[in-house]
Short mmCIF file of C-alpha atoms in Angstrom, two decimals:
data_model
loop_
_atom_site.label_atom_id
_atom_site.label_comp_id
_atom_site.label_asym_id
_atom_site.label_seq_id
_atom_site.Cartn_x
_atom_site.Cartn_y
_atom_site.Cartn_z
CA UNK A 17 0.00 0.00 0.00
CA UNK A 18 2.80 2.44 0.93
CA UNK A 19 4.73 1.57 -2.23
CA UNK A 20 1.65 2.15 -4.39
CA UNK A 21 1.12 5.56 -2.80
CA UNK A 22 4.77 6.50 -3.38
CA UNK A 23 4.49 5.58 -7.08
CA UNK A 24 1.22 7.54 -7.33
CA UNK A 25 2.90 10.65 -5.89
CA UNK A 26 5.86 10.37 -8.30
CA UNK A 27 3.67 9.92 -11.38
CA UNK A 28 1.21 12.66 -10.40
CA UNK A 29 3.99 15.23 -9.91
CA UNK A 30 5.55 14.21 -13.22
CA UNK A 31 2.19 14.26 -15.03
CA UNK A 32 1.57 17.83 -13.85
CA UNK A 33 4.86 19.10 -15.28
CA UNK A 34 6.91 16.56 -17.28
CA UNK A 35 9.17 19.26 -18.72
CA UNK A 36 10.43 20.32 -15.29
CA UNK A 37 10.30 16.92 -13.53
CA UNK A 38 12.68 14.89 -15.69
CA UNK A 39 14.67 13.85 -12.59
CA UNK A 40 11.68 11.78 -11.45
CA UNK A 41 12.14 9.44 -14.42
CA UNK A 42 15.24 7.85 -12.88
CA UNK A 43 13.41 7.55 -9.56
CA UNK A 44 10.54 5.76 -11.33
CA UNK A 45 13.04 3.32 -12.86
CA UNK A 46 15.12 2.68 -9.74
CA UNK A 47 12.45 2.61 -7.00
CA UNK A 48 10.85 -0.76 -7.87
CA UNK A 49 14.31 -2.29 -8.32
CA UNK A 50 15.49 -0.99 -4.94
CA UNK A 51 12.31 -2.24 -3.22
CA UNK A 52 12.74 -5.64 -4.88
CA UNK A 53 16.39 -5.93 -3.80
CA UNK A 54 15.62 -4.89 -0.22
CA UNK A 55 13.13 -7.72 0.28
CA UNK A 56 9.86 -6.11 -0.84
CA UNK A 57 9.48 -8.53 -3.71
CA UNK A 58 5.67 -8.70 -3.61
CA UNK A 59 5.31 -4.89 -3.57
CA UNK A 60 7.71 -4.41 -6.47
CA UNK A 61 6.23 -7.16 -8.61
CA UNK A 62 2.74 -5.75 -8.12
CA UNK A 63 3.93 -2.68 -10.05
CA UNK A 64 3.01 -3.05 -13.73
CA UNK A 65 6.21 -1.20 -14.69
CA UNK A 66 8.52 -3.47 -12.67
CA UNK A 67 9.33 -6.02 -15.38
CA UNK A 68 10.12 -3.34 -17.97
CA UNK A 69 12.20 -1.40 -15.43
CA UNK A 70 14.08 -4.58 -14.53
CA UNK A 71 14.68 -5.38 -18.22
CA UNK A 72 15.92 -1.87 -19.07
CA UNK A 73 18.15 -1.71 -16.00
CA UNK A 74 19.77 -5.03 -16.90
CA UNK A 75 20.18 -3.90 -20.49
CA UNK A 76 22.13 -0.84 -19.37
CA UNK A 77 24.35 -2.92 -17.05
CA UNK A 78 24.94 -6.04 -19.13
CA UNK A 79 25.02 -4.49 -22.64
CA UNK A 80 23.22 -7.57 -24.04
CA UNK A 81 21.53 -5.50 -26.71
CA UNK A 82 19.56 -7.96 -28.90
CA UNK A 83 18.08 -10.01 -26.03
CA UNK A 84 17.28 -6.95 -23.90
CA UNK A 85 15.61 -5.07 -26.73
CA UNK A 86 13.55 -8.08 -27.74
CA UNK A 87 12.30 -8.54 -24.17
CA UNK A 88 11.58 -4.81 -23.73
CA UNK A 89 9.54 -4.71 -26.94
CA UNK A 90 7.26 -7.43 -25.61
CA UNK A 91 6.72 -5.62 -22.29
CA UNK A 92 5.75 -2.11 -23.44
CA UNK A 93 2.15 -3.16 -24.14
CA UNK A 94 1.60 -3.89 -20.42
CA UNK A 95 2.75 -0.50 -19.13
CA UNK A 96 0.69 2.69 -18.82
CA UNK A 97 1.68 5.45 -21.27
CA UNK A 98 3.05 7.73 -18.54
CA UNK A 99 5.15 4.97 -16.96
CA UNK A 100 6.44 3.96 -20.38
CA UNK A 101 7.41 7.54 -21.18
CA UNK A 102 9.16 7.98 -17.82
CA UNK A 103 11.13 4.73 -18.03
CA UNK A 104 12.29 5.39 -21.58
CA UNK A 105 13.21 8.99 -20.79
CA UNK A 106 15.78 8.17 -18.08
CA UNK A 107 19.32 9.29 -19.03
CA UNK A 108 20.74 5.77 -18.72
CA UNK A 109 18.10 4.28 -21.04
CA UNK A 110 18.43 7.14 -23.55
CA UNK A 111 22.19 6.63 -23.60
CA UNK A 112 21.79 2.86 -23.98
CA UNK A 113 19.37 3.15 -26.92
CA UNK A 114 21.40 5.83 -28.71
CA UNK A 115 24.66 3.91 -28.31
CA UNK A 116 22.97 0.67 -29.41
CA UNK A 117 21.74 2.36 -32.60
CA UNK A 118 25.14 3.83 -33.48
CA UNK A 119 26.87 0.50 -32.80
CA UNK A 120 24.32 -1.35 -34.90
CA UNK A 121 24.77 1.12 -37.78
CA UNK A 122 28.55 0.62 -37.63
CA UNK A 123 28.05 -3.17 -37.68
CA UNK A 124 25.63 -2.95 -40.62
CA UNK A 125 28.15 -0.78 -42.49
CA UNK A 126 30.92 -3.34 -41.95
CA UNK A 127 28.66 -6.20 -43.02
CA UNK A 128 27.38 -4.19 -46.01
CA UNK A 129 23.84 -4.84 -44.83
CA UNK A 130 20.59 -2.85 -45.10
CA UNK A 131 19.67 -0.81 -41.98
CA UNK A 132 15.90 -1.29 -42.23
CA UNK A 133 16.33 -5.09 -42.15
CA UNK A 134 18.35 -5.08 -38.92
CA UNK A 135 16.31 -6.27 -35.91
CA UNK A 136 18.33 -4.24 -33.35
CA UNK A 137 17.76 -1.05 -35.33
CA UNK A 138 14.07 -1.81 -35.73
CA UNK A 139 13.37 -2.32 -32.02
CA UNK A 140 15.73 0.34 -30.62
CA UNK A 141 14.31 2.90 -33.08
CA UNK A 142 10.78 2.07 -31.94
CA UNK A 143 11.71 2.57 -28.28
CA UNK A 144 13.62 5.79 -28.99
CA UNK A 145 10.69 7.22 -30.95
CA UNK A 146 8.30 6.30 -28.12
CA UNK A 147 10.55 8.08 -25.60
CA UNK A 148 10.43 11.23 -27.74
CA UNK A 149 6.65 11.05 -28.20
CA UNK A 150 5.52 14.17 -26.34
CA UNK A 151 1.93 13.02 -25.80
CA UNK A 152 3.13 9.89 -24.01
CA UNK A 153 4.35 12.03 -21.09
CA UNK A 154 0.91 13.59 -20.51
CA UNK A 155 -1.40 10.56 -20.57
CA UNK A 156 -2.18 8.43 -17.52
CA UNK A 157 -4.24 5.25 -17.68
CA UNK A 158 -7.20 7.14 -16.20
CA UNK A 159 -7.26 9.59 -19.13
CA UNK A 160 -6.70 7.54 -22.24
CA UNK A 161 -5.94 3.96 -23.24
CA UNK A 162 -2.32 3.13 -23.86
CA UNK A 163 -1.29 5.14 -26.97
CA UNK A 164 0.95 2.23 -27.99
CA UNK A 165 -2.25 0.23 -28.62
CA UNK A 166 -4.16 2.92 -30.54
CA UNK A 167 -3.98 2.60 -34.34
CA UNK A 168 -3.44 6.35 -34.95
CA UNK A 169 -0.64 6.55 -32.36
CA UNK A 170 0.91 3.37 -33.67
CA UNK A 171 0.90 4.84 -37.18
CA UNK A 172 2.56 8.04 -35.97
CA UNK A 173 5.35 6.12 -34.25
CA UNK A 174 5.71 3.82 -37.25
CA UNK A 175 6.20 6.83 -39.50
CA UNK A 176 8.93 8.21 -37.24
CA UNK A 177 10.67 4.81 -37.13
CA UNK A 178 10.37 4.39 -40.88
CA UNK A 179 11.99 7.77 -41.48
CA UNK A 180 14.93 6.70 -39.33
CA UNK A 181 15.25 3.26 -40.91
CA UNK A 182 14.85 4.27 -44.54
CA UNK A 183 16.39 7.77 -44.65
CA UNK A 184 18.49 8.57 -41.58
CA UNK A 185 20.39 5.32 -40.99
CA UNK A 186 21.63 4.87 -44.58
CA UNK A 187 23.08 8.39 -44.42
CA UNK A 188 24.47 7.70 -40.94
CA UNK A 189 26.20 4.51 -42.12
CA UNK A 190 27.85 6.46 -44.96
CA UNK A 191 29.24 8.88 -42.40
CA UNK A 192 30.46 6.01 -40.20
CA UNK A 193 32.19 4.38 -43.19
CA UNK A 194 33.93 7.70 -43.83
CA UNK A 195 35.09 7.71 -40.19
CA UNK A 196 36.55 4.22 -40.59
CA UNK A 197 38.47 5.30 -43.68
CA UNK A 198 39.73 8.51 -42.08
CA UNK A 199 40.67 6.73 -38.81
CA UNK A 200 39.80 9.75 -36.72
CA UNK A 201 41.77 12.41 -38.60
CA UNK A 202 41.50 14.45 -41.78
CA UNK A 203 38.67 16.39 -43.39
CA UNK A 204 35.38 14.41 -43.30
CA UNK A 205 33.12 13.98 -46.32
CA UNK A 206 30.05 16.28 -46.35
CA UNK A 207 27.00 14.94 -44.52
CA UNK A 208 24.18 13.73 -46.75
CA UNK A 209 21.10 15.93 -47.09
CA UNK A 210 18.78 13.23 -45.67
CA UNK A 211 20.94 13.21 -42.52
CA UNK A 212 20.84 16.97 -41.95
CA UNK A 213 17.14 17.35 -42.82
CA UNK A 214 16.09 14.68 -40.31
CA UNK A 215 18.35 16.19 -37.64
CA UNK A 216 16.53 19.50 -38.19
CA UNK A 217 13.03 18.05 -38.02
CA UNK A 218 13.29 14.94 -35.84
CA UNK A 219 13.82 14.73 -32.06
CA UNK A 220 15.28 11.21 -32.31
CA UNK A 221 17.62 12.50 -35.03
CA UNK A 222 18.89 15.27 -32.74
CA UNK A 223 19.45 12.81 -29.89
CA UNK A 224 21.41 10.45 -32.13
CA UNK A 225 23.47 13.35 -33.46
CA UNK A 226 24.49 14.34 -29.93
CA UNK A 227 25.38 10.72 -29.12
CA UNK A 228 27.48 10.66 -32.30
CA UNK A 229 29.35 13.77 -31.14
CA UNK A 230 29.94 12.14 -27.73
CA UNK A 231 31.44 9.10 -29.38
CA UNK A 232 33.71 11.33 -31.47
CA UNK A 233 35.05 12.70 -28.17
CA UNK A 234 35.61 9.59 -26.01
CA UNK A 235 36.44 10.14 -22.35
CA UNK A 236 39.64 8.08 -22.78
CA UNK A 237 40.95 10.72 -25.21
CA UNK A 238 41.84 12.82 -22.16
CA UNK A 239 44.56 10.25 -21.33
CA UNK A 240 47.43 10.89 -23.78
CA UNK A 241 49.33 7.78 -22.63
CA UNK A 242 46.43 5.48 -23.56
CA UNK A 243 45.97 7.23 -26.89
CA UNK A 244 49.68 6.90 -27.66
CA UNK A 245 49.65 3.21 -26.69
CA UNK A 246 46.64 2.61 -28.93
CA UNK A 247 44.38 1.41 -26.11
CA UNK A 248 42.12 4.47 -26.44
CA UNK A 249 40.67 6.36 -29.39
CA UNK A 250 41.81 9.92 -29.97
CA UNK A 251 39.22 12.66 -30.29
CA UNK A 252 37.87 13.13 -33.81
CA UNK A 253 37.60 16.92 -33.58
CA UNK A 254 37.01 17.43 -37.31
CA UNK A 255 33.91 15.21 -37.33
CA UNK A 256 32.67 16.64 -34.01
CA UNK A 257 32.84 20.15 -35.49
CA UNK A 258 30.97 19.04 -38.62
CA UNK A 259 28.22 17.44 -36.54
CA UNK A 260 27.93 20.44 -34.21
CA UNK A 261 27.42 22.71 -37.21
CA UNK A 262 24.45 20.52 -38.22
CA UNK A 263 22.83 20.75 -34.75
CA UNK A 264 20.24 23.26 -33.60
CA UNK A 265 18.53 23.00 -30.17
CA UNK A 266 15.00 21.67 -30.06
CA UNK A 267 12.08 24.02 -29.48
CA UNK A 268 10.15 21.39 -27.50
CA UNK A 269 10.76 21.83 -23.77
CA UNK A 270 10.50 18.11 -23.10
CA UNK A 271 13.40 17.43 -25.47
CA UNK A 272 15.56 20.42 -24.47
CA UNK A 273 16.25 18.87 -21.05
CA UNK A 274 17.79 15.73 -22.51
CA UNK A 275 19.70 17.70 -25.15
CA UNK A 276 21.07 20.04 -22.46
CA UNK A 277 22.29 17.04 -20.47
CA UNK A 278 24.12 15.66 -23.52
CA UNK A 279 25.63 19.07 -24.32
CA UNK A 280 26.84 19.35 -20.71
CA UNK A 281 28.69 16.03 -21.02
CA UNK A 282 30.18 17.06 -24.39
CA UNK A 283 31.33 20.36 -22.90
CA UNK A 284 33.00 18.64 -19.94
CA UNK A 285 34.73 16.15 -22.19
CA UNK A 286 36.21 18.89 -24.35
CA UNK A 287 37.31 20.75 -21.19
CA UNK A 288 39.10 17.58 -20.03
CA UNK A 289 40.73 16.85 -23.41
CA UNK A 290 41.92 20.38 -24.31
CA UNK A 291 44.79 20.64 -21.76
CA UNK A 292 46.17 17.22 -22.80
CA UNK A 293 46.40 17.60 -26.58
CA UNK A 294 50.03 17.77 -27.68
CA UNK A 295 49.55 17.96 -31.47
CA UNK A 296 49.13 21.62 -32.49
CA UNK A 297 46.91 20.91 -35.51
CA UNK A 298 44.57 18.70 -33.50
CA UNK A 299 44.50 21.30 -30.71
CA UNK A 300 43.45 23.98 -33.21
CA UNK A 301 40.54 21.81 -34.40
CA UNK A 302 39.47 21.10 -30.82
CA UNK A 303 39.57 24.81 -29.99
CA UNK A 304 37.22 25.41 -32.93
CA UNK A 305 34.90 22.70 -31.59
CA UNK A 306 34.88 24.44 -28.20
CA UNK A 307 33.96 27.79 -29.77
CA UNK A 308 31.20 26.19 -31.87
CA UNK A 309 29.81 24.43 -28.79
CA UNK A 310 29.68 27.66 -26.78
CA UNK A 311 27.63 29.26 -29.56
CA UNK A 312 25.12 26.41 -29.29
CA UNK A 313 24.96 26.11 -25.49
CA UNK A 314 24.81 29.69 -24.21
CA UNK A 315 21.13 30.22 -25.14
CA UNK A 316 20.31 27.13 -23.02
CA UNK A 317 22.10 28.37 -19.85
CA UNK A 318 19.30 30.34 -18.12
CA UNK A 319 17.79 28.26 -15.35
CA UNK A 320 20.05 25.27 -16.04
CA UNK A 321 23.04 25.19 -13.63
CA UNK A 322 24.60 22.09 -15.21
CA UNK A 323 25.09 23.54 -18.67
CA UNK A 324 25.83 26.97 -17.21
CA UNK A 325 28.76 25.74 -15.13
CA UNK A 326 30.05 23.40 -17.85
CA UNK A 327 30.07 26.39 -20.23
CA UNK A 328 32.16 28.35 -17.71
CA UNK A 329 34.51 25.37 -17.45
CA UNK A 330 34.80 25.27 -21.23
CA UNK A 331 35.61 29.00 -21.46
CA UNK A 332 38.27 28.52 -18.78
CA UNK A 333 39.81 25.48 -20.53
CA UNK A 334 39.66 27.14 -23.95
CA UNK A 335 41.46 30.31 -22.85
CA UNK A 336 44.03 28.29 -20.92
CA UNK A 337 44.82 26.31 -24.09
CA UNK A 338 46.23 29.42 -25.81
CA UNK A 339 49.84 30.14 -24.87
CA UNK A 340 50.03 33.37 -26.87
CA UNK A 341 48.44 36.34 -25.08
CA UNK A 342 47.34 38.00 -28.33
CA UNK A 343 45.48 34.86 -29.41
CA UNK A 344 43.81 34.69 -26.03
CA UNK A 345 42.63 38.30 -26.27
CA UNK A 346 41.31 37.66 -29.76
CA UNK A 347 39.25 34.71 -28.50
CA UNK A 348 37.96 36.81 -25.59
CA UNK A 349 36.68 39.38 -28.09
CA UNK A 350 35.06 36.65 -30.20
CA UNK A 351 33.32 35.11 -27.21
CA UNK A 352 32.31 38.32 -25.42
CA UNK A 353 28.59 38.03 -26.34
CA UNK A 354 28.52 34.41 -25.18
CA UNK A 355 30.26 35.17 -21.88
CA UNK A 356 27.84 38.04 -21.26
CA UNK A 357 24.95 35.62 -21.79
CA UNK A 358 26.51 33.08 -19.44
CA UNK A 359 27.04 35.68 -16.70
CA UNK A 360 23.51 36.98 -17.12
CA UNK A 361 22.22 33.41 -16.89
CA UNK A 362 24.04 32.98 -13.55
CA UNK A 363 21.46 35.32 -12.00
CA UNK A 364 18.63 32.97 -13.05
CA UNK A 365 19.92 30.09 -10.92
CA UNK A 366 19.44 29.92 -7.14
CA UNK A 367 22.62 31.00 -5.35
CA UNK A 368 23.03 27.83 -3.28
CA UNK A 369 22.56 25.56 -6.29
CA UNK A 370 25.07 27.61 -8.27
CA UNK A 371 27.60 27.53 -5.42
CA UNK A 372 27.31 23.73 -5.23
CA UNK A 373 27.72 23.28 -8.97
CA UNK A 374 30.69 25.65 -9.12
CA UNK A 375 32.37 23.89 -6.20
CA UNK A 376 31.95 20.52 -7.92
CA UNK A 377 33.22 21.87 -11.22
CA UNK A 378 36.21 23.90 -10.06
CA UNK A 379 37.22 22.20 -6.82
CA UNK A 380 36.03 22.07 -3.22
CA UNK A 381 37.23 25.51 -2.17
CA UNK A 382 34.73 28.31 -2.77
CA UNK A 383 37.63 30.75 -2.86
CA UNK A 384 39.28 28.73 -5.61
CA UNK A 385 36.01 28.70 -7.52
CA UNK A 386 35.77 32.48 -7.47
CA UNK A 387 39.44 32.86 -8.35
CA UNK A 388 39.12 30.52 -11.34
CA UNK A 389 36.11 32.45 -12.57
CA UNK A 390 37.99 35.70 -12.14
CA UNK A 391 40.79 34.38 -14.38
CA UNK A 392 38.39 33.00 -16.98
CA UNK A 393 37.85 36.25 -18.88
CA UNK A 394 40.38 38.74 -17.48
CA UNK A 395 40.26 41.05 -20.49
CA UNK A 396 36.50 41.19 -20.97
CA UNK A 397 35.96 44.45 -19.05
CA UNK A 398 32.22 44.77 -19.56
CA UNK A 399 31.62 41.26 -18.21
CA UNK A 400 34.14 40.64 -15.44
CA UNK A 401 36.86 42.82 -14.00
CA UNK A 402 39.71 41.55 -11.84
CA UNK A 403 37.98 42.68 -8.63
CA UNK A 404 36.42 40.00 -6.49
CA UNK A 405 33.39 42.20 -5.84
CA UNK A 406 32.35 42.05 -9.49
CA UNK A 407 32.66 38.26 -9.54
CA UNK A 408 30.61 37.85 -6.36
CA UNK A 409 27.97 40.28 -7.63
CA UNK A 410 27.45 37.97 -10.61
CA UNK A 411 27.28 34.83 -8.48
CA UNK A 412 25.46 36.21 -5.45
CA UNK A 413 22.55 38.57 -6.22
CA UNK A 414 21.80 39.29 -2.54
CA UNK A 415 23.76 42.43 -1.54
CA UNK A 416 24.22 41.58 2.15
CA UNK A 417 25.71 38.16 1.37
CA UNK A 418 27.88 39.73 -1.30
CA UNK A 419 29.36 42.16 1.23
CA UNK A 420 30.18 39.34 3.63
CA UNK A 421 31.91 37.41 0.87
CA UNK A 422 34.04 40.43 -0.05
CA UNK A 423 35.04 40.93 3.61
CA UNK A 424 36.01 37.28 3.98
CA UNK A 425 37.96 37.17 0.74
CA UNK A 426 39.78 40.40 1.58
CA UNK A 427 40.83 39.05 4.96
CA UNK A 428 41.93 35.80 3.37
CA UNK A 429 44.11 37.68 0.93
CA UNK A 430 45.73 39.53 3.83
CA UNK A 431 46.62 36.19 5.47
CA UNK A 432 45.00 37.26 8.73
CA UNK A 433 43.09 34.02 9.26
CA UNK A 434 43.96 31.29 11.71
CA UNK A 435 41.36 28.87 10.32
CA UNK A 436 41.54 26.98 7.03
CA UNK A 437 39.85 28.36 3.92
CA UNK A 438 36.96 25.91 3.93
CA UNK A 439 35.91 26.65 7.52
CA UNK A 440 36.06 30.41 7.07
CA UNK A 441 34.34 30.49 3.72
CA UNK A 442 31.57 28.23 4.95
CA UNK A 443 31.03 30.84 7.68
CA UNK A 444 31.26 33.69 5.19
CA UNK A 445 28.68 32.09 2.91
CA UNK A 446 26.35 31.33 5.84
CA UNK A 447 23.30 33.54 5.33
CA UNK A 448 22.69 33.66 9.10
CA UNK A 449 26.08 35.23 9.84
CA UNK A 450 26.23 39.02 10.11
CA UNK A 451 29.04 41.03 8.52
CA UNK A 452 30.44 41.94 11.96
CA UNK A 453 30.49 38.26 13.00
CA UNK A 454 32.35 37.48 9.81
CA UNK A 455 35.09 39.90 10.77
CA UNK A 456 35.24 38.35 14.27
CA UNK A 457 35.58 34.88 12.81
CA UNK A 458 38.50 36.12 10.75
CA UNK A 459 40.30 37.30 13.87
CA UNK A 460 40.17 41.03 13.09
CA UNK A 461 40.68 43.30 16.12
CA UNK A 462 38.41 46.08 14.80
CA UNK A 463 35.18 44.08 15.11
CA UNK A 464 33.48 46.87 17.07
CA UNK A 465 33.62 49.21 14.04
CA UNK A 466 30.15 49.55 12.48
CA UNK A 467 31.28 49.43 8.85
CA UNK A 468 32.64 45.92 8.14
CA UNK A 469 34.60 47.10 5.13
CA UNK A 470 36.32 49.74 7.27
CA UNK A 471 36.97 47.08 9.89
CA UNK A 472 38.54 44.85 7.28
#
C-alpha cells in the first residue's frame, strides 16, 4: 500500500509538469528495483512497470543489446503510457538506446547490410521514438488507453521509425564508413542531405546526433598515454565540429532537457581533453569545436546550472589552451557576447545551487572557484573585471551576502586568518552570519567598528 502511494505521488507530480520533472524518471526506474532488492518482492512485482524497469536496467548494465531489446519490446504493451514515457526517458536508457543504434549502424556498415532489415535497429528505433513522443508524457491510464495500442498513435510512431530506418540510418552509415576510412583524422566527407534534414526536423535525429558527437570525443581521449599506446581512441575533432554545425537545439521543452544534459557532457569532455592535446593541428581543431559548442549552449544556460557551469569550465579550458596572449585576447573578443549571456544566466539560478555546482566543477574551495572564474575572462571588461566584488555580484545577487563574501575574501588575501579556507568560507557564505560576526571569525581586532569594510 505504501509503495503504491509513493508511485502515485511520483507519477502525479511528473504528469503535472513533465518538462520540469525529468529527474523523477530515474526515480521511477530505480524505485521498484530498490524495493525488490531490499526484500519487498511482492510490492515491487505488483507494479506493472517493474518487469520493464528490470529489463531496461539489466540492459544498461549487461550491454546484451539484442536479447534486452527483444524482451523490452514485448513488455511495453503492459505499461501505462506515462510509466512507459518515464522509463524510456531516463538518461541511462536514452544513452543505452542511442549507443545501441550507433553501434548497430557501424556493424551494418561493416557487413554491407541494409539498416531497415536489422532487428536491433528496428526495435531500438521504436523505443527511442516512443521516448520522444511528447503526448506519451501527458497521458495516464485514467485519461486515455495506452497510446501504444491505438492505431493512430501506432501509425505516428511507425512513421517516425520508418523515417529513421529508410532515410536517416543509410546516411548515418555512410558517415560512419567515412570515419573508418579517415581513422579519426582528416577532413570528413560532407553529410548527406537526408541526414541533416532529419536532424533538423526529428527529435530522435537530434538525440542520435548528440550521441554521435559524444562518441567522437571519447572520455579516454583525455589520457594521452592510452591514446599513444593505442588502447584508447583519440578525439575526432574534425567530425565533431561538422556534426555540431548541423545541430540546432529543439524548441520542444521536453526534449531540451535531454539535449542540455548531452551538451553538458560534451562540454565537460572537451574541457578535459583540451589541456592534454600535444599535437598543435589537433588542438586547433578542438579549440574550434569548443567555440562552436559555446555558440550552441549559451542560449540554453538560463535556469540550467549544469550547462551553465560546464560552459564556464569550457571558457576557462579554452582560454588556458592558448599560450600566446594576443590569441587569447582575440578569443575573448570573439566570445564576449557568449560570456555576457553566461554571466547573465548565472542570475537565473538559485545561489546555493550555483555555489554547489561551481564547487563541484572547479574544486572544493569556494575561494578557488571564485578565483578561477575571475581568471576566466580577465580582459573582458564589460563582463568581469579583476575585482572579487564584481565576480561575487554575478554569483550572489543578494547584496548583504555579497558584502560578507568580499570581507572574507579580503581578509583571506591579507593572510590574517587562523582557520583553514573551507571553515572560514563556509562561515562567510552562511546567510545567518552578520558582517560583523564574519570579521570576528576572521580574527580582526576592529570588530566593534560599524562598517565591516572599514573594519577589514
